[in-house]
Each structure stands twice: as structure tokens, then as C-alpha cells.
Amino acid sequence: MIFRLDGKANEYLKAALEKSHESEYADAIFNAYLYSDVPMLGKENEGGPMDWLKQAIGEENIPLLDSLSEKGYFNHIRLLKEGDYSSNPYYQLLKKVKPTHSKVSFLMDSYLPKQLFLSDERLLFPNDHFADAPVIGYFAEGFSFPALIEDGKTWMSLIPHEISTMDKAINKAHGKVITYGLGLGYYAFMASEKKEVEEVSIVEFDPKIISYFRANLLPLFPHREKIKIVEGDALSFAQKMKAGTYDFLFADLWHNEEDGLKLYLPLKRFEGAARKSHYWIETSILVYLRRHLLELMDEESSPEYDPSIYVDKRGESYGDALINALHRHYENKIVREEGDIRELLSDSSLKSLAAELRLPEWIR
């Protein structure tokens, strides 16, 4: 990028960088909690959510937590009601499934009382220099949920986060639907229940998951005649599909925004297979992309800017390769005003960028 910033634009960029760093600090604090012993204490935890976070991060980090809390980064912690999620129709059906113990196992996992977890899509605040914050929930008495385990690792679970973050994609589903990723079949079930949906085609690459689903879960579907399963790689499938083959596409191939970005970028290039598309946790994925773009803007707006550093090297991290790709994409982009920065950081601009960005083939 070529920066010719006026005073106002320069201040805006500094504020956006500060907000991005603060958002990352908030994530680091919550991750420290998730990987600590505190979540396992359950009812033994005293006080409220901020006290539980403080238990997990150590005395030296409490001033940072207090500062971020005052700025609103932890304003979105909510006590959830068990019935809001256990009343879900697919949840009720899965309670009838008998536990299994094999390479693909089905069981009931649980959150303990007072255990904090991500409960919804990240919140983005475009009018506050694109700050973002996690949405966190907990149950007073704990919560049990169905989970599918493959080779000892959780493949998919019907947790509150899954239910909350798929609402929009379910509401939008109509006509001929294509979904990338099977998981527990939650999205396929909810879409197939809609009268506006004629069929739901599922692209899944793992034959063991498909086999388990067909034998144990699909028979529970009231409208299983609408379900079609295609074994294969989603990206290869997308590349071969003619534009407009489906009415609605839902992609859910990732566990979080970090691994999601790696799949989201190439999928965006071939989303024309459906007239309308929706990507799971897209706001969070774009947050992750935005942070990389801000990192590039910080480097290239510096007086010490050296364009020779953006050279692809085999074996480099995905993050470094992404920064290099962003540099090439915006190499001749002139940035002058605050409005130019706002536009670059907007969701609409990042979605367009995602469809156009090219990373080295070997980095994937």
C-alpha cells in the first residue's frame, strides 16, 4: 500500500491498531482461562465470571484484565438457560441415540456448572475502530450435549455455540441447498425440516462419518428423503459445479476462525455454485483476516517500511504467507483518508478481498 495519510487518517489508523491489539489481549486472557484448571472447579468457583477469569490468569495479568473490562471487552458474558438449547428439536432427537464406543463414537459430553465457553459469534464494532469481542456464556447447573468422537478427538458437538451461530443460515435456507461438512447433521436436519427446502445435499470427505450418520442419525430425520450425501472434498466439488446449480450454500468445514480462514479463502473463489451463500462464523473469520491486514498496514505505513521483506519462502507460516499475499494484492493501493481505511477494513471489502486473494499453492 502507498500511504499518504492526513492527520485525521493517521490517528484513525493508530486507534484501529490499538483496538486490534486489545481484542487480541482479550482473546489471550480467555484462552488462558480455557486451558487452566479453573473451568473444572464448577460449583467450587466463588464470585462471578470476572473472578473466575482472574483465578486463571495470575496476579500479574489482573491489571490488564481490569483495563480491558473497563473498555467493554468482557461486557458480553451471559448466564444461559438450559431450556433455550435443550428444547431444540434435533437435540431432543439425539437424546434417543444410544452411546457407541468405536472409531466413531457417540456420547453425551457436558459443561460443568459455572464453566465459561464461547456461546455465539464474535461481536464486531465498526464504529469503534473495528474492535471485536467474544460472546461468552455459562450455565448455573451445567449442561449436557451430544458429541461425535473420531479416533479420540471431538469431530462435532451440539453445543450452544453451534445452535446460536447457525440460526441465520437455517433461516435463509430455501430450494435446493448444498452444505459443505456433515458433522452431527445438525444443519442438514434443521434445513430439511423447512417446507421451503426441497433437498439438502451434503458434501463430506470422511467415509467413517458418513457411514455412522447413515446408520444411526439419518433414520431419525422426519424428512430424510430430502437428504443426499456426496463423499468428496468440498473445494474440488465447488470447482466443478456450474453456477446457480443450488439455491443456497452453507459452508461449515472448520472448527474456529483460524483454521477456517485457510478454507474460507479458496471456497470464496468458487461460491457461484449457489445463488446465495453463507459461511459459518464468517464474522469471526473476517476478524482474523482484518487483524492480518492491520498488521500489514502498520508495517507499510512505518517510515522504516521495506518492501523487500515480502518474499514467499517454502516452510514459512500461514500467517507470513498471508501477509505477503496481502502485500501483493494491495501493492499499488493509495491510502489517503480515514474513509479509505474504513473501507479497507469493512466486512464487505474483506469479503471481496477473500474471493480475489491468491496464496502460494504449497502453503495450503
Coordinates of C-alpha atoms in Angstrom, one line a residue:
M1 CA 0.0 0.0 0.0
I2 CA 1.1 3.6 -0.6
F3 CA 0.3 5.7 2.5
R4 CA -0.3 9.4 2.1
L5 CA -2.3 9.9 5.3
D6 CA -3.5 13.2 6.6
G7 CA -3.5 13.8 10.3
K8 CA -7.0 12.5 10.9
A9 CA -6.4 9.4 8.9
N10 CA -3.1 8.7 10.8
E11 CA -4.9 9.0 14.1
Y12 CA -7.7 6.7 12.9
L13 CA -5.1 4.0 11.9
K14 CA -3.4 4.2 15.2
A15 CA -6.7 3.8 17.1
A16 CA -7.7 0.8 14.9
L17 CA -4.3 -0.9 15.6
E18 CA -4.7 -0.3 19.3
K19 CA -8.2 -1.8 19.2
S20 CA -6.9 -4.8 17.3
H21 CA -4.2 -5.4 19.9
E22 CA -6.7 -5.0 22.8
S23 CA -9.0 -7.5 21.1
E24 CA -6.1 -10.0 20.8
Y25 CA -5.2 -9.5 24.5
A26 CA -8.8 -10.2 25.5
D27 CA -8.7 -13.4 23.4
A28 CA -5.4 -14.4 25.1
I29 CA -6.9 -13.9 28.6
F30 CA -9.9 -16.1 27.7
N31 CA -7.7 -18.7 26.2
A32 CA -5.6 -18.8 29.4
Y33 CA -8.8 -19.4 31.3
L34 CA -9.9 -22.2 28.9
Y35 CA -6.5 -24.0 29.3
S36 CA -6.4 -23.6 33.1
D37 CA -7.9 -25.8 35.8
V38 CA -10.5 -23.2 36.7
P39 CA -13.2 -24.4 34.3
M40 CA -13.1 -27.8 36.1
L41 CA -13.8 -26.4 39.5
G42 CA -17.5 -25.9 38.7
K43 CA -19.6 -25.0 41.7
E44 CA -16.5 -24.5 43.8
N45 CA -15.9 -21.3 42.0
E46 CA -16.9 -18.3 44.1
G47 CA -17.9 -14.8 42.9
G48 CA -18.7 -14.1 39.2
P49 CA -17.2 -14.5 35.8
M50 CA -14.5 -11.9 36.2
D51 CA -13.4 -13.6 39.4
W52 CA -13.1 -16.9 37.5
L53 CA -11.0 -15.2 34.8
K54 CA -8.7 -13.7 37.4
Q55 CA -8.2 -17.1 39.0
A56 CA -6.9 -18.4 35.7
I57 CA -4.5 -15.6 34.5
G58 CA -2.3 -14.9 37.6
E59 CA -1.9 -11.7 39.6
E60 CA 0.5 -10.0 37.1
N61 CA -2.2 -10.0 34.4
I62 CA -5.1 -8.8 36.5
P63 CA -4.4 -5.0 35.7
L64 CA -4.7 -5.8 32.0
L65 CA -7.9 -7.7 32.6
D66 CA -9.4 -4.8 34.6
S67 CA -8.4 -2.4 31.9
L68 CA -9.9 -4.4 29.1
S69 CA -13.1 -5.0 31.2
E70 CA -13.4 -1.2 31.7
K71 CA -13.2 -0.8 27.9
G72 CA -16.1 -3.3 27.4
Y73 CA -14.2 -6.4 26.0
F74 CA -15.8 -8.6 28.7
N75 CA -19.3 -7.0 28.7
H76 CA -20.8 -9.9 26.8
I77 CA -20.8 -12.7 29.4
R78 CA -24.2 -14.2 30.0
L79 CA -25.9 -16.7 32.3
L80 CA -27.7 -19.0 29.9
K81 CA -30.9 -21.0 30.3
E82 CA -30.6 -24.7 29.8
G83 CA -34.1 -24.9 28.2
D84 CA -33.2 -22.5 25.5
Y85 CA -30.9 -25.1 24.0
S86 CA -32.2 -28.5 25.2
S87 CA -35.6 -27.7 23.6
N88 CA -34.0 -27.7 20.2
P89 CA -35.7 -30.4 18.1
Y90 CA -32.5 -32.0 16.9
Y91 CA -31.1 -32.0 20.5
Q92 CA -34.3 -33.9 21.5
L93 CA -33.8 -36.4 18.8
L94 CA -30.2 -37.1 19.6
K95 CA -31.0 -37.8 23.2
K96 CA -32.6 -41.0 21.8
V97 CA -29.3 -42.2 20.2
K98 CA -27.5 -44.9 22.2
P99 CA -23.9 -44.2 23.1
T100 CA -21.3 -46.0 21.0
H101 CA -17.6 -46.7 21.5
S102 CA -15.6 -47.4 18.4
K103 CA -13.5 -45.4 15.9
V104 CA -16.6 -43.1 15.5
S105 CA -18.2 -42.8 18.9
F106 CA -21.4 -41.0 20.0
L107 CA -21.7 -39.8 23.6
M108 CA -23.0 -37.1 25.9
D109 CA -20.4 -34.6 27.0
S110 CA -21.0 -31.7 29.3
Y111 CA -20.2 -28.2 30.6
L112 CA -19.8 -28.0 34.3
P113 CA -21.7 -25.5 36.4
K114 CA -20.1 -22.0 36.1
Q115 CA -17.9 -23.1 33.2
L116 CA -17.3 -20.3 30.7
F117 CA -17.4 -21.0 27.0
L118 CA -17.8 -19.2 23.7
S119 CA -21.6 -19.1 23.1
D120 CA -22.1 -17.2 19.9
E121 CA -20.4 -15.4 17.0
R122 CA -17.9 -12.7 17.8
L123 CA -19.3 -9.1 18.1
L124 CA -17.8 -6.5 15.8
F125 CA -18.0 -2.8 16.4
P126 CA -17.2 -1.0 13.1
N127 CA -18.0 2.4 14.7
D128 CA -15.4 1.8 17.4
H129 CA -12.4 1.4 15.1
F130 CA -13.4 -2.2 14.3
A131 CA -12.9 -3.5 17.8
D132 CA -14.2 -7.0 18.4
A133 CA -15.2 -9.0 21.5
P134 CA -16.0 -12.6 22.4
V135 CA -19.5 -13.6 23.4
I136 CA -19.2 -15.9 26.5
G137 CA -21.8 -17.9 28.3
Y138 CA -22.2 -20.3 31.2
F139 CA -24.8 -22.4 32.9
A140 CA -25.5 -22.3 36.7
E141 CA -26.1 -26.0 36.8
G142 CA -24.1 -27.2 33.9
F143 CA -25.3 -28.6 30.5
S144 CA -25.0 -31.9 28.7
F145 CA -24.7 -32.1 24.9
P146 CA -24.3 -34.8 22.2
A147 CA -20.8 -35.2 20.7
L148 CA -19.4 -37.3 17.9
I149 CA -15.8 -38.5 18.6
E150 CA -13.5 -39.8 15.9
D151 CA -10.3 -41.6 16.9
G152 CA -10.4 -39.9 20.4
K153 CA -11.0 -36.4 19.0
T154 CA -14.2 -34.4 19.0
W155 CA -15.5 -34.2 15.4
M156 CA -18.6 -32.2 16.2
S157 CA -20.8 -31.5 19.2
L158 CA -24.2 -29.9 19.5
I159 CA -23.2 -27.1 21.9
P160 CA -24.9 -23.8 22.4
H161 CA -22.4 -22.1 20.2
E162 CA -23.3 -24.4 17.3
I163 CA -27.0 -23.8 17.7
S164 CA -26.7 -20.0 18.0
T165 CA -24.2 -19.5 15.1
M166 CA -26.3 -21.5 12.6
D167 CA -29.6 -19.7 13.1
K168 CA -29.1 -17.3 10.2
A169 CA -28.0 -20.0 7.8
I170 CA -31.0 -22.1 8.8
N171 CA -33.4 -19.2 8.3
K172 CA -32.0 -18.4 4.9
A173 CA -32.2 -22.0 3.6
H174 CA -34.6 -22.5 0.7
G175 CA -35.0 -24.5 -2.5
K176 CA -32.1 -26.8 -3.4
V177 CA -29.5 -26.5 -0.5
I178 CA -25.9 -27.6 -0.6
T179 CA -23.8 -27.8 2.6
Y180 CA -20.1 -28.4 2.9
G181 CA -19.4 -30.6 6.0
L182 CA -21.7 -33.1 7.7
G183 CA -20.7 -33.2 11.4
L184 CA -23.6 -34.4 13.5
G185 CA -26.0 -33.5 10.8
Y186 CA -27.5 -30.5 12.7
Y187 CA -27.7 -28.1 9.8
A188 CA -29.0 -30.7 7.4
F189 CA -31.7 -31.7 9.9
M190 CA -32.8 -28.1 10.6
A191 CA -32.8 -27.2 6.9
S192 CA -34.7 -30.3 5.8
E193 CA -37.5 -29.5 8.3
K194 CA -38.3 -26.3 6.4
K195 CA -41.1 -26.5 3.9
E196 CA -39.2 -24.0 1.7
V197 CA -36.4 -26.5 1.3
E198 CA -36.7 -29.1 -1.5
E199 CA -33.5 -31.0 -0.9
V200 CA -30.3 -30.8 1.1
S201 CA -27.1 -32.1 -0.5
I202 CA -24.2 -32.7 1.9
V203 CA -20.5 -32.9 0.8
E204 CA -18.4 -34.8 3.3
F205 CA -14.9 -36.3 2.8
D206 CA -14.8 -38.7 5.7
P207 CA -16.4 -42.1 4.9
K208 CA -16.5 -43.2 8.5
I209 CA -18.6 -40.1 9.5
I210 CA -20.9 -40.7 6.5
S211 CA -21.3 -44.4 7.5
Y212 CA -22.1 -43.6 11.1
F213 CA -24.6 -40.8 10.0
R214 CA -26.4 -43.1 7.6
A215 CA -26.8 -45.9 10.0
N216 CA -27.6 -44.0 13.2
L217 CA -28.7 -40.5 12.7
L218 CA -30.4 -40.2 9.2
P219 CA -33.1 -42.7 10.2
L220 CA -34.2 -40.1 12.8
F221 CA -34.9 -37.5 10.2
P222 CA -38.6 -37.0 9.5
H223 CA -37.7 -35.7 6.0
R224 CA -34.8 -38.0 5.2
E225 CA -36.0 -38.3 1.6
K226 CA -34.6 -34.7 1.2
I227 CA -31.1 -35.7 2.2
K228 CA -28.4 -36.5 -0.4
I229 CA -24.8 -37.3 0.6
V230 CA -21.8 -36.8 -1.7
E231 CA -18.5 -38.3 -0.5
G232 CA -15.7 -36.0 -1.6
D233 CA -13.6 -32.9 -1.0
A234 CA -15.7 -29.7 -0.8
L235 CA -13.2 -27.5 -2.7
S236 CA -12.8 -30.0 -5.5
F237 CA -16.6 -30.3 -5.6
A238 CA -17.1 -26.5 -5.7
Q239 CA -14.6 -26.1 -8.6
K240 CA -16.6 -28.5 -10.8
M241 CA -20.1 -27.1 -10.1
K242 CA -21.9 -24.9 -12.6
A243 CA -23.0 -21.5 -11.4
G244 CA -26.5 -21.5 -9.9
T245 CA -26.8 -25.2 -9.5
Y246 CA -28.2 -24.7 -6.0
D247 CA -30.3 -22.0 -4.4
F248 CA -28.4 -21.8 -1.1
L249 CA -24.9 -22.8 0.1
F250 CA -23.8 -23.3 3.7
A251 CA -20.2 -24.0 4.4
D252 CA -19.0 -25.4 7.7
L253 CA -15.7 -27.2 7.4
W254 CA -13.7 -25.6 10.2
H255 CA -13.5 -25.6 14.0
N256 CA -12.6 -21.9 14.5
E257 CA -11.7 -18.7 12.7
E258 CA -8.0 -19.6 12.5
D259 CA -8.3 -22.8 10.6
G260 CA -11.5 -21.5 9.0
L261 CA -9.7 -18.7 7.1
K262 CA -7.5 -21.3 5.3
L263 CA -10.6 -23.0 3.8
Y264 CA -12.7 -19.9 3.6
L265 CA -10.4 -18.0 1.2
P266 CA -10.3 -20.7 -1.6
L267 CA -14.0 -21.5 -1.2
K268 CA -14.9 -17.8 -1.7
R269 CA -13.5 -18.1 -5.2
F270 CA -16.0 -20.8 -6.2
E271 CA -19.2 -19.8 -4.4
G272 CA -21.1 -19.3 -7.6
A273 CA -22.5 -22.9 -7.4
A274 CA -25.3 -21.4 -5.4
R275 CA -27.3 -18.2 -5.9
K276 CA -26.9 -17.3 -2.2
S277 CA -24.1 -18.4 0.2
H278 CA -23.5 -18.3 3.9
Y279 CA -20.3 -19.3 5.7
W280 CA -20.3 -20.4 9.3
I281 CA -18.7 -17.9 11.8
E282 CA -17.9 -15.6 8.8
T283 CA -17.7 -12.5 11.1
S284 CA -15.0 -14.2 13.2
I285 CA -13.1 -15.4 10.2
L286 CA -13.1 -11.8 8.8
V287 CA -11.9 -10.5 12.2
Y288 CA -8.9 -12.8 11.8
L289 CA -8.3 -11.6 8.2
R290 CA -8.7 -8.0 9.3
R291 CA -6.0 -8.4 12.0
H292 CA -3.6 -9.6 9.4
L293 CA -4.5 -6.7 7.1
L294 CA -3.9 -4.2 10.0
E295 CA -0.6 -5.8 10.7
L296 CA 0.4 -5.1 7.1
M297 CA -0.9 -1.6 7.3
D298 CA 1.1 -1.0 10.4
E299 CA 4.3 -2.2 8.7
E300 CA 3.8 -0.4 5.4
S301 CA 2.8 3.0 7.0
S302 CA 6.0 3.0 9.0
P303 CA 9.0 5.2 8.0
E304 CA 11.1 2.1 8.1
Y305 CA 8.9 0.3 5.6
D306 CA 11.0 -2.2 3.4
P307 CA 9.0 -3.9 0.6
S308 CA 11.8 -6.4 0.1
I309 CA 10.7 -8.4 3.2
Y310 CA 7.6 -9.7 1.5
V311 CA 9.1 -12.7 -0.2
D312 CA 7.4 -16.2 -0.1
K313 CA 9.6 -18.9 1.3
R314 CA 8.7 -22.6 1.5
G315 CA 8.2 -23.6 5.1
E316 CA 7.0 -20.2 6.3
S317 CA 4.0 -19.9 8.5
Y318 CA 0.5 -19.4 7.1
G319 CA 0.4 -16.0 8.7
D320 CA 3.5 -14.9 7.0
A321 CA 2.3 -16.2 3.6
L322 CA -1.0 -14.4 4.1
I323 CA 0.8 -11.1 4.9
N324 CA 2.8 -11.5 1.7
A325 CA -0.3 -12.2 -0.3
L326 CA -2.0 -9.1 1.1
H327 CA 1.1 -7.0 0.3
R328 CA 1.0 -8.2 -3.4
H329 CA -2.8 -7.6 -3.6
Y330 CA -2.6 -4.0 -2.3
E331 CA 0.8 -3.1 -3.6
N332 CA -0.4 -0.1 -5.7
K333 CA -3.3 0.9 -3.4
I334 CA -3.1 4.5 -2.4
V335 CA -4.5 5.3 1.1
R336 CA -5.1 8.9 1.9
E337 CA -8.1 9.5 4.2
E338 CA -9.9 7.9 7.1
G339 CA -12.6 6.8 4.7
D340 CA -10.1 4.8 2.7
I341 CA -9.0 2.9 5.9
R342 CA -12.6 2.3 7.0
E343 CA -13.5 0.9 3.5
L344 CA -10.5 -1.5 3.6
L345 CA -11.4 -2.8 7.0
S346 CA -15.1 -3.2 6.3
D347 CA -16.7 -6.7 6.1
S348 CA -17.9 -6.0 2.5
S349 CA -14.4 -5.1 1.4
L350 CA -12.9 -8.1 3.2
K351 CA -15.4 -10.5 1.5
S352 CA -14.4 -9.2 -1.9
L353 CA -10.7 -9.5 -0.9
A354 CA -11.3 -13.1 0.1
A355 CA -12.6 -14.0 -3.3
E356 CA -9.6 -12.4 -5.1
L357 CA -6.6 -13.1 -2.8
R358 CA -4.1 -15.6 -4.1
L359 CA -1.7 -17.5 -1.8
P360 CA 1.0 -19.9 -3.0
E361 CA -0.4 -23.3 -3.7
W362 CA 2.1 -25.1 -1.5
I363 CA 1.1 -23.1 1.6
R364 CA -2.2 -25.0 1.8

